């Protein structure tokens, strides 16, 4: 028997958008397209061990990292679905040097652009560990009817209209945020639909988990080292010692911390002051989501969402998590303005 209390992604999004009298349905259409691409990627992720898709292409992406075949597949799926949809005027992706203009009649007249990391945590593909897709949606700043330009992509994160991720894990979940809140939809494989499973997600104010690559410890600043020591100490005020969890797929680490409470750190190091993570399609969407859920995200000196980007692939140090844990971290960094 069909349980009519469960809303599908489409039903939920259309309901949400109806709350805005001027809504055209374009954003709902865009989210539906993202859900469709995610389902296609999910199928391939699940059979990754069985077919040739597993393994490396041998190519190096614009970040100088080895590209896995599934990254390329995921990038193609998202780009194709959005190109053929009716809601997106152009995209930028971790896997592509430059942004892509969708220069056909319908796309040119669309008001949104989308940016994504098609597969986050790709070094985990070959070892059956959760990976994901991270996406970010902006209203374009150039006129509809004209091709998009770089200006449409170099907007501060606080101008996002929606952001989200999909995790291909023990189950597949799509979580997205708008200014109305954060909601999660688990893929019901039997009907091929994302169904509302985590309504109105709030990030716990406090948590017990911290996520950081300890291998980089000796390259961290003294402030970060001190904070990590604080996480490891018994401490009556913060309930420490905390538990260390680091998956190596940020999207999965941040998802766990969003649901359970926790903090994720990818600081800059002496060798790489801007760290590793990319502002536009990794940090901004997650920062938007955590804030919509009551948490916080900074680069150590300023709010992530207020950073004005100058390059598509720019990197930033990244600290994100439960409000109280972020405040505790800021006590060590001292420099943070809020
Ligand atoms: P991607 O697979 O898109 O390149 O991103 C991997 C990122 C992030 O998901 C993860 O937390 C981090 O890189 C891991 O980096 P380290 O191995 O340096 O810790
Ligand atoms: Mn990534
Ligand atoms: Mn990636």
Short mmCIF file of C-alpha atoms and ligand atoms in Angstrom, two decimals:
data_model
loop_
_atom_site.label_atom_id
_atom_site.label_comp_id
_atom_site.label_asym_id
_atom_site.label_seq_id
_atom_site.Cartn_x
_atom_site.Cartn_y
_atom_site.Cartn_z
CA UNK A 1 0.00 0.00 0.00
CA UNK A 2 1.28 3.48 -0.80
CA UNK A 3 1.97 5.62 2.25
CA UNK A 4 0.56 9.00 1.25
CA UNK A 5 2.11 10.71 4.24
CA UNK A 6 5.52 10.48 2.59
CA UNK A 7 6.24 13.42 0.31
CA UNK A 8 8.49 12.96 -2.70
CA UNK A 9 11.17 15.53 -3.52
CA UNK A 10 9.01 16.93 -6.32
CA UNK A 11 5.88 17.20 -4.21
CA UNK A 12 7.75 18.83 -1.36
CA UNK A 13 9.57 21.35 -3.54
CA UNK A 14 6.45 22.36 -5.45
CA UNK A 15 4.61 22.90 -2.14
CA UNK A 16 7.49 24.98 -0.78
CA UNK A 17 7.67 27.12 -3.90
CA UNK A 18 3.92 27.78 -3.86
CA UNK A 19 4.51 29.73 -0.66
CA UNK A 20 6.16 32.39 -2.83
CA UNK A 21 3.47 34.14 -4.87
CA UNK A 22 5.95 35.12 -7.59
CA UNK A 23 7.54 31.67 -7.91
CA UNK A 24 7.64 30.43 -11.49
CA UNK A 25 8.49 26.83 -10.65
CA UNK A 26 11.93 27.21 -12.21
CA UNK A 27 13.80 26.42 -8.99
CA UNK A 28 11.59 23.39 -8.36
CA UNK A 29 12.46 22.25 -11.89
CA UNK A 30 16.16 22.72 -11.24
CA UNK A 31 16.01 20.67 -8.05
CA UNK A 32 14.10 17.95 -9.88
CA UNK A 33 16.85 17.86 -12.54
CA UNK A 34 19.51 17.58 -9.84
CA UNK A 35 17.55 14.69 -8.30
CA UNK A 36 17.41 12.98 -11.70
CA UNK A 37 21.16 13.33 -12.28
CA UNK A 38 21.77 12.04 -8.74
CA UNK A 39 19.70 8.93 -9.43
CA UNK A 40 21.76 8.20 -12.53
CA UNK A 41 25.04 8.68 -10.64
CA UNK A 42 23.70 6.52 -7.82
CA UNK A 43 23.16 3.61 -10.22
CA UNK A 44 26.76 3.80 -11.42
CA UNK A 45 28.20 4.27 -7.92
CA UNK A 46 26.40 1.13 -6.81
CA UNK A 47 27.87 -1.00 -9.55
CA UNK A 48 31.26 0.68 -9.54
CA UNK A 49 33.02 -2.53 -8.54
CA UNK A 50 31.47 -4.49 -11.38
CA UNK A 51 32.30 -2.55 -14.48
CA UNK A 52 35.09 -0.71 -16.15
CA UNK A 53 33.94 2.59 -14.74
CA UNK A 54 36.05 1.86 -11.67
CA UNK A 55 39.56 3.20 -11.77
CA UNK A 56 41.49 6.19 -12.90
CA UNK A 57 41.34 7.89 -16.29
CA UNK A 58 44.96 8.88 -15.94
CA UNK A 59 44.00 12.50 -16.63
CA UNK A 60 44.68 15.27 -14.14
CA UNK A 61 41.88 17.78 -13.45
CA UNK A 62 42.21 21.55 -13.22
CA UNK A 63 43.22 21.20 -9.56
CA UNK A 64 46.19 18.99 -10.49
CA UNK A 65 44.53 15.91 -8.97
CA UNK A 66 44.08 12.51 -10.57
CA UNK A 67 40.60 12.15 -12.03
CA UNK A 68 38.68 8.95 -11.41
CA UNK A 69 36.34 7.77 -14.15
CA UNK A 70 33.31 8.09 -11.94
CA UNK A 71 34.11 11.79 -11.38
CA UNK A 72 33.93 12.28 -15.13
CA UNK A 73 30.72 10.29 -15.38
CA UNK A 74 29.08 12.27 -12.56
CA UNK A 75 30.20 15.56 -14.08
CA UNK A 76 28.73 14.56 -17.47
CA UNK A 77 25.43 13.49 -15.94
CA UNK A 78 24.88 16.69 -13.99
CA UNK A 79 25.99 18.87 -16.90
CA UNK A 80 23.82 17.03 -19.44
CA UNK A 81 20.69 16.95 -17.31
CA UNK A 82 20.96 20.66 -16.51
CA UNK A 83 21.77 21.57 -20.13
CA UNK A 84 18.64 19.78 -21.34
CA UNK A 85 16.49 21.08 -18.50
CA UNK A 86 14.56 24.34 -18.58
CA UNK A 87 15.90 26.04 -15.46
CA UNK A 88 19.64 26.56 -15.77
CA UNK A 89 21.55 29.09 -17.88
CA UNK A 90 25.04 27.72 -17.19
CA UNK A 91 27.21 25.72 -14.82
CA UNK A 92 30.68 25.55 -13.30
CA UNK A 93 32.21 22.34 -11.97
CA UNK A 94 35.26 21.15 -10.12
CA UNK A 95 36.05 19.00 -13.13
CA UNK A 96 35.97 21.78 -15.75
CA UNK A 97 38.52 24.56 -16.26
CA UNK A 98 35.93 27.16 -17.14
CA UNK A 99 32.21 27.74 -16.68
CA UNK A 100 29.85 26.41 -19.37
CA UNK A 101 27.26 28.59 -21.11
CA UNK A 102 24.05 26.77 -22.05
CA UNK A 103 23.48 28.76 -25.20
CA UNK A 104 20.10 27.61 -26.42
CA UNK A 105 16.83 29.53 -26.46
CA UNK A 106 15.35 28.00 -23.29
CA UNK A 107 18.50 27.94 -21.15
CA UNK A 108 19.46 31.51 -22.09
CA UNK A 109 16.12 32.60 -20.70
CA UNK A 110 16.59 30.74 -17.42
CA UNK A 111 17.35 32.72 -14.32
CA UNK A 112 19.58 30.29 -12.40
CA UNK A 113 23.15 29.06 -12.59
CA UNK A 114 24.50 26.04 -10.80
CA UNK A 115 27.94 25.04 -9.50
CA UNK A 116 28.98 21.60 -8.29
CA UNK A 117 31.56 19.18 -7.09
CA UNK A 118 30.19 16.18 -8.99
CA UNK A 119 31.95 13.64 -6.77
CA UNK A 120 33.36 14.64 -3.43
CA UNK A 121 35.60 12.14 -1.69
CA UNK A 122 36.55 10.46 -4.93
CA UNK A 123 39.62 8.80 -3.40
CA UNK A 124 37.07 6.69 -1.50
CA UNK A 125 35.35 5.30 -4.63
CA UNK A 126 37.56 2.25 -4.93
CA UNK A 127 37.15 1.27 -1.28
CA UNK A 128 33.35 1.37 -0.90
CA UNK A 129 33.27 4.40 1.38
CA UNK A 130 30.52 7.05 1.15
CA UNK A 131 30.99 9.74 -1.48
CA UNK A 132 28.75 12.57 -2.59
CA UNK A 133 27.82 15.45 -4.86
CA UNK A 134 27.73 19.04 -3.58
CA UNK A 135 25.75 21.75 -5.42
CA UNK A 136 25.02 25.43 -5.22
CA UNK A 137 22.34 27.52 -6.98
CA UNK A 138 22.42 31.27 -7.64
CA UNK A 139 20.15 33.67 -9.43
CA UNK A 140 22.17 35.08 -12.32
CA UNK A 141 23.14 38.74 -12.17
CA UNK A 142 23.22 39.26 -15.96
CA UNK A 143 20.03 39.76 -17.97
CA UNK A 144 18.00 36.67 -18.86
CA UNK A 145 17.99 36.12 -22.61
CA UNK A 146 21.75 36.75 -22.83
CA UNK A 147 24.54 34.18 -22.33
CA UNK A 148 25.82 33.92 -18.74
CA UNK A 149 29.20 35.47 -17.93
CA UNK A 150 31.82 34.91 -15.24
CA UNK A 151 30.09 37.58 -13.10
CA UNK A 152 27.17 35.18 -12.61
CA UNK A 153 29.51 32.66 -11.01
CA UNK A 154 31.69 34.95 -8.91
CA UNK A 155 28.99 35.88 -6.39
CA UNK A 156 29.41 35.77 -2.63
CA UNK A 157 27.91 32.67 -0.97
CA UNK A 158 25.33 34.79 0.85
CA UNK A 159 23.59 35.22 -2.52
CA UNK A 160 22.84 31.51 -2.91
CA UNK A 161 19.16 30.73 -3.34
CA UNK A 162 19.56 27.01 -2.65
CA UNK A 163 22.37 24.59 -1.89
CA UNK A 164 22.62 20.92 -1.13
CA UNK A 165 24.32 17.58 -1.45
CA UNK A 166 23.66 13.97 -2.26
CA UNK A 167 25.44 11.20 -0.36
CA UNK A 168 25.80 7.81 -2.00
CA UNK A 169 26.24 5.85 1.21
CA UNK A 170 24.55 3.12 3.24
CA UNK A 171 21.48 4.71 1.71
CA UNK A 172 21.35 7.56 -0.77
CA UNK A 173 20.18 10.85 0.63
CA UNK A 174 19.63 14.26 -0.94
CA UNK A 175 19.67 17.18 1.49
CA UNK A 176 18.96 20.71 0.34
CA UNK A 177 18.51 24.09 1.95
CA UNK A 178 16.71 27.26 0.97
CA UNK A 179 16.19 30.21 3.25
CA UNK A 180 13.08 28.34 4.48
CA UNK A 181 15.18 25.56 6.02
CA UNK A 182 17.00 22.29 5.45
CA UNK A 183 15.31 19.03 4.45
CA UNK A 184 16.60 15.56 3.65
CA UNK A 185 15.16 13.00 1.21
CA UNK A 186 16.18 9.36 1.16
CA UNK A 187 16.09 7.50 -2.14
CA UNK A 188 13.46 4.77 -2.08
CA UNK A 189 15.09 2.43 -4.60
CA UNK A 190 11.87 0.44 -5.07
CA UNK A 191 10.05 3.40 -6.65
CA UNK A 192 13.07 5.43 -7.73
CA UNK A 193 11.98 8.53 -5.79
CA UNK A 194 13.64 10.69 -3.17
CA UNK A 195 11.20 10.74 -0.20
CA UNK A 196 11.18 13.24 2.66
CA UNK A 197 12.90 11.44 5.54
CA UNK A 198 14.61 14.27 7.48
CA UNK A 199 12.22 17.25 7.65
CA UNK A 200 13.43 20.59 8.99
CA UNK A 201 16.98 19.57 9.98
CA UNK A 202 18.55 21.57 12.82
CA UNK A 203 22.22 21.21 13.65
CA UNK A 204 22.64 20.48 17.40
CA UNK A 205 24.21 23.49 19.14
CA UNK A 206 26.89 21.27 20.59
CA UNK A 207 28.48 17.97 19.71
CA UNK A 208 31.15 15.48 20.59
CA UNK A 209 32.85 14.91 17.27
CA UNK A 210 35.69 16.72 15.56
CA UNK A 211 36.91 15.97 12.06
CA UNK A 212 40.38 16.95 10.88
CA UNK A 213 43.22 15.31 8.96
CA UNK A 214 45.66 14.67 11.81
CA UNK A 215 48.34 13.78 9.28
CA UNK A 216 48.75 17.52 8.68
CA UNK A 217 49.12 18.30 12.40
CA UNK A 218 52.73 19.51 12.27
CA UNK A 219 51.93 21.91 9.42
CA UNK A 220 49.10 23.58 11.34
CA UNK A 221 49.41 26.93 13.14
CA UNK A 222 49.96 26.97 16.92
CA UNK A 223 46.34 28.12 17.43
CA UNK A 224 44.95 25.13 15.53
CA UNK A 225 47.28 22.72 17.34
CA UNK A 226 46.09 24.12 20.67
CA UNK A 227 42.47 23.75 19.65
CA UNK A 228 43.05 20.13 18.61
CA UNK A 229 44.67 19.45 21.99
CA UNK A 230 41.59 20.98 23.63
CA UNK A 231 39.42 18.53 21.65
CA UNK A 232 41.50 15.66 23.02
CA UNK A 233 41.48 16.74 26.68
CA UNK A 234 39.00 15.89 29.37
CA UNK A 235 37.22 19.15 29.86
CA UNK A 236 34.24 19.79 32.09
CA UNK A 237 33.09 22.87 30.15
CA UNK A 238 32.93 21.22 26.74
CA UNK A 239 32.26 17.61 27.72
CA UNK A 240 35.55 16.53 26.09
CA UNK A 241 37.48 14.60 25.09
CA UNK A 242 35.73 14.64 21.76
CA UNK A 243 35.62 11.72 19.37
CA UNK A 244 37.69 12.04 16.20
CA UNK A 245 35.93 11.06 12.92
CA UNK A 246 37.45 11.76 9.51
CA UNK A 247 36.05 9.97 6.47
CA UNK A 248 37.98 11.79 3.77
CA UNK A 249 34.72 12.71 2.02
CA UNK A 250 33.93 16.11 3.48
CA UNK A 251 30.31 15.85 2.43
CA UNK A 252 29.87 12.74 4.60
CA UNK A 253 31.77 14.23 7.55
CA UNK A 254 29.70 17.42 7.40
CA UNK A 255 26.44 15.47 7.00
CA UNK A 256 27.19 13.43 10.14
CA UNK A 257 28.09 16.58 12.06
CA UNK A 258 24.95 18.34 10.81
CA UNK A 259 22.74 15.55 12.13
CA UNK A 260 24.66 14.59 15.31
CA UNK A 261 26.55 17.79 16.15
CA UNK A 262 30.24 18.25 15.53
CA UNK A 263 32.92 20.34 13.87
CA UNK A 264 34.94 19.86 10.66
CA UNK A 265 38.27 21.63 10.08
CA UNK A 266 40.39 21.91 6.96
CA UNK A 267 42.86 24.64 7.93
CA UNK A 268 45.55 26.18 5.78
CA UNK A 269 49.06 24.90 6.35
CA UNK A 270 52.43 26.57 6.11
CA UNK A 271 52.88 25.14 2.62
CA UNK A 272 49.26 25.73 1.53
CA UNK A 273 47.89 28.76 3.42
CA UNK A 274 44.51 28.47 1.64
CA UNK A 275 44.14 24.78 2.43
CA UNK A 276 42.65 22.39 -0.08
CA UNK A 277 38.93 22.93 -0.31
CA UNK A 278 37.26 25.00 -3.00
CA UNK A 279 35.14 27.99 -2.01
CA UNK A 280 32.51 28.01 -4.73
CA UNK A 281 31.31 24.43 -4.99
CA UNK A 282 32.52 22.78 -1.77
CA UNK A 283 32.55 25.34 1.07
CA UNK A 284 29.84 27.85 0.10
CA UNK A 285 27.03 25.31 -0.34
CA UNK A 286 27.89 23.53 2.93
CA UNK A 287 28.23 26.87 4.74
CA UNK A 288 24.82 27.97 3.44
CA UNK A 289 23.27 24.72 4.64
CA UNK A 290 24.85 24.72 8.09
CA UNK A 291 23.75 28.33 8.68
CA UNK A 292 20.21 27.50 7.56
CA UNK A 293 20.33 24.69 10.17
CA UNK A 294 21.63 26.97 12.95
CA UNK A 295 25.37 26.23 12.73
CA UNK A 296 28.30 28.31 11.58
CA UNK A 297 31.11 28.32 8.96
CA UNK A 298 34.19 30.54 8.72
CA UNK A 299 37.62 30.59 7.10
CA UNK A 300 39.17 31.40 10.48
CA UNK A 301 38.91 35.15 10.02
CA UNK A 302 35.57 35.73 8.31
CA UNK A 303 32.20 34.19 7.55
CA UNK A 304 32.56 31.91 4.51
CA UNK A 305 29.36 33.29 2.95
CA UNK A 306 30.73 36.84 2.93
CA UNK A 307 33.85 36.02 0.94
CA UNK A 308 33.79 37.63 -2.49
CA UNK A 309 35.36 35.17 -4.94
CA UNK A 310 37.80 36.25 -7.61
CA UNK A 311 38.39 32.87 -9.25
CA UNK A 312 36.17 29.89 -10.05
CA UNK A 313 38.47 27.38 -8.43
CA UNK A 314 39.77 29.37 -5.48
CA UNK A 315 40.53 27.57 -2.25
CA UNK A 316 39.90 28.57 1.33
CA UNK A 317 40.62 27.30 4.84
CA UNK A 318 37.34 25.89 6.14
CA UNK A 319 35.83 25.50 9.61
CA UNK A 320 32.21 24.38 9.88
CA UNK A 321 29.91 22.92 12.48
CA UNK A 322 27.76 23.26 15.57
CA UNK A 323 27.43 26.80 16.88
CA UNK A 324 28.95 26.27 20.32
CA UNK A 325 31.84 24.19 18.98
CA UNK A 326 32.59 26.89 16.41
CA UNK A 327 32.58 29.50 19.17
CA UNK A 328 34.99 27.38 21.18
CA UNK A 329 37.30 27.15 18.15
CA UNK A 330 37.06 30.91 17.64
CA UNK A 331 38.24 31.38 21.20
CA UNK A 332 41.50 29.76 20.07
CA UNK A 333 41.74 31.57 16.76
CA UNK A 334 40.91 34.92 18.44
CA UNK A 335 41.04 36.71 15.10
CA UNK A 336 37.53 35.77 13.99
CA UNK A 337 35.08 38.60 13.46
CA UNK A 338 31.43 37.68 13.34
P1 LIG B 1 37.43 15.69 -4.00
O1 LIG B 1 37.25 14.20 -3.97
O2 LIG B 1 36.25 16.39 -4.63
O3 LIG B 1 38.72 16.12 -4.61
O4 LIG B 1 37.42 16.27 -2.49
C1 LIG B 1 38.10 15.62 -1.46
C2 LIG B 1 38.22 16.58 -0.32
C3 LIG B 1 37.20 16.41 0.79
O5 LIG B 1 36.05 15.75 0.49
C4 LIG B 1 37.95 15.71 1.88
O6 LIG B 1 37.47 16.02 3.15
C5 LIG B 1 39.34 16.16 1.66
O7 LIG B 1 39.46 16.39 0.28
C6 LIG B 1 40.33 15.13 2.12
O8 LIG B 1 41.60 15.65 1.95
P2 LIG B 1 42.86 15.09 2.76
O9 LIG B 1 43.12 13.73 2.21
O10 LIG B 1 43.93 16.08 2.44
O11 LIG B 1 42.49 15.10 4.21
MN1 LIG B 2 35.45 17.65 -3.22
MN1 LIG B 3 35.32 16.08 -6.57
#
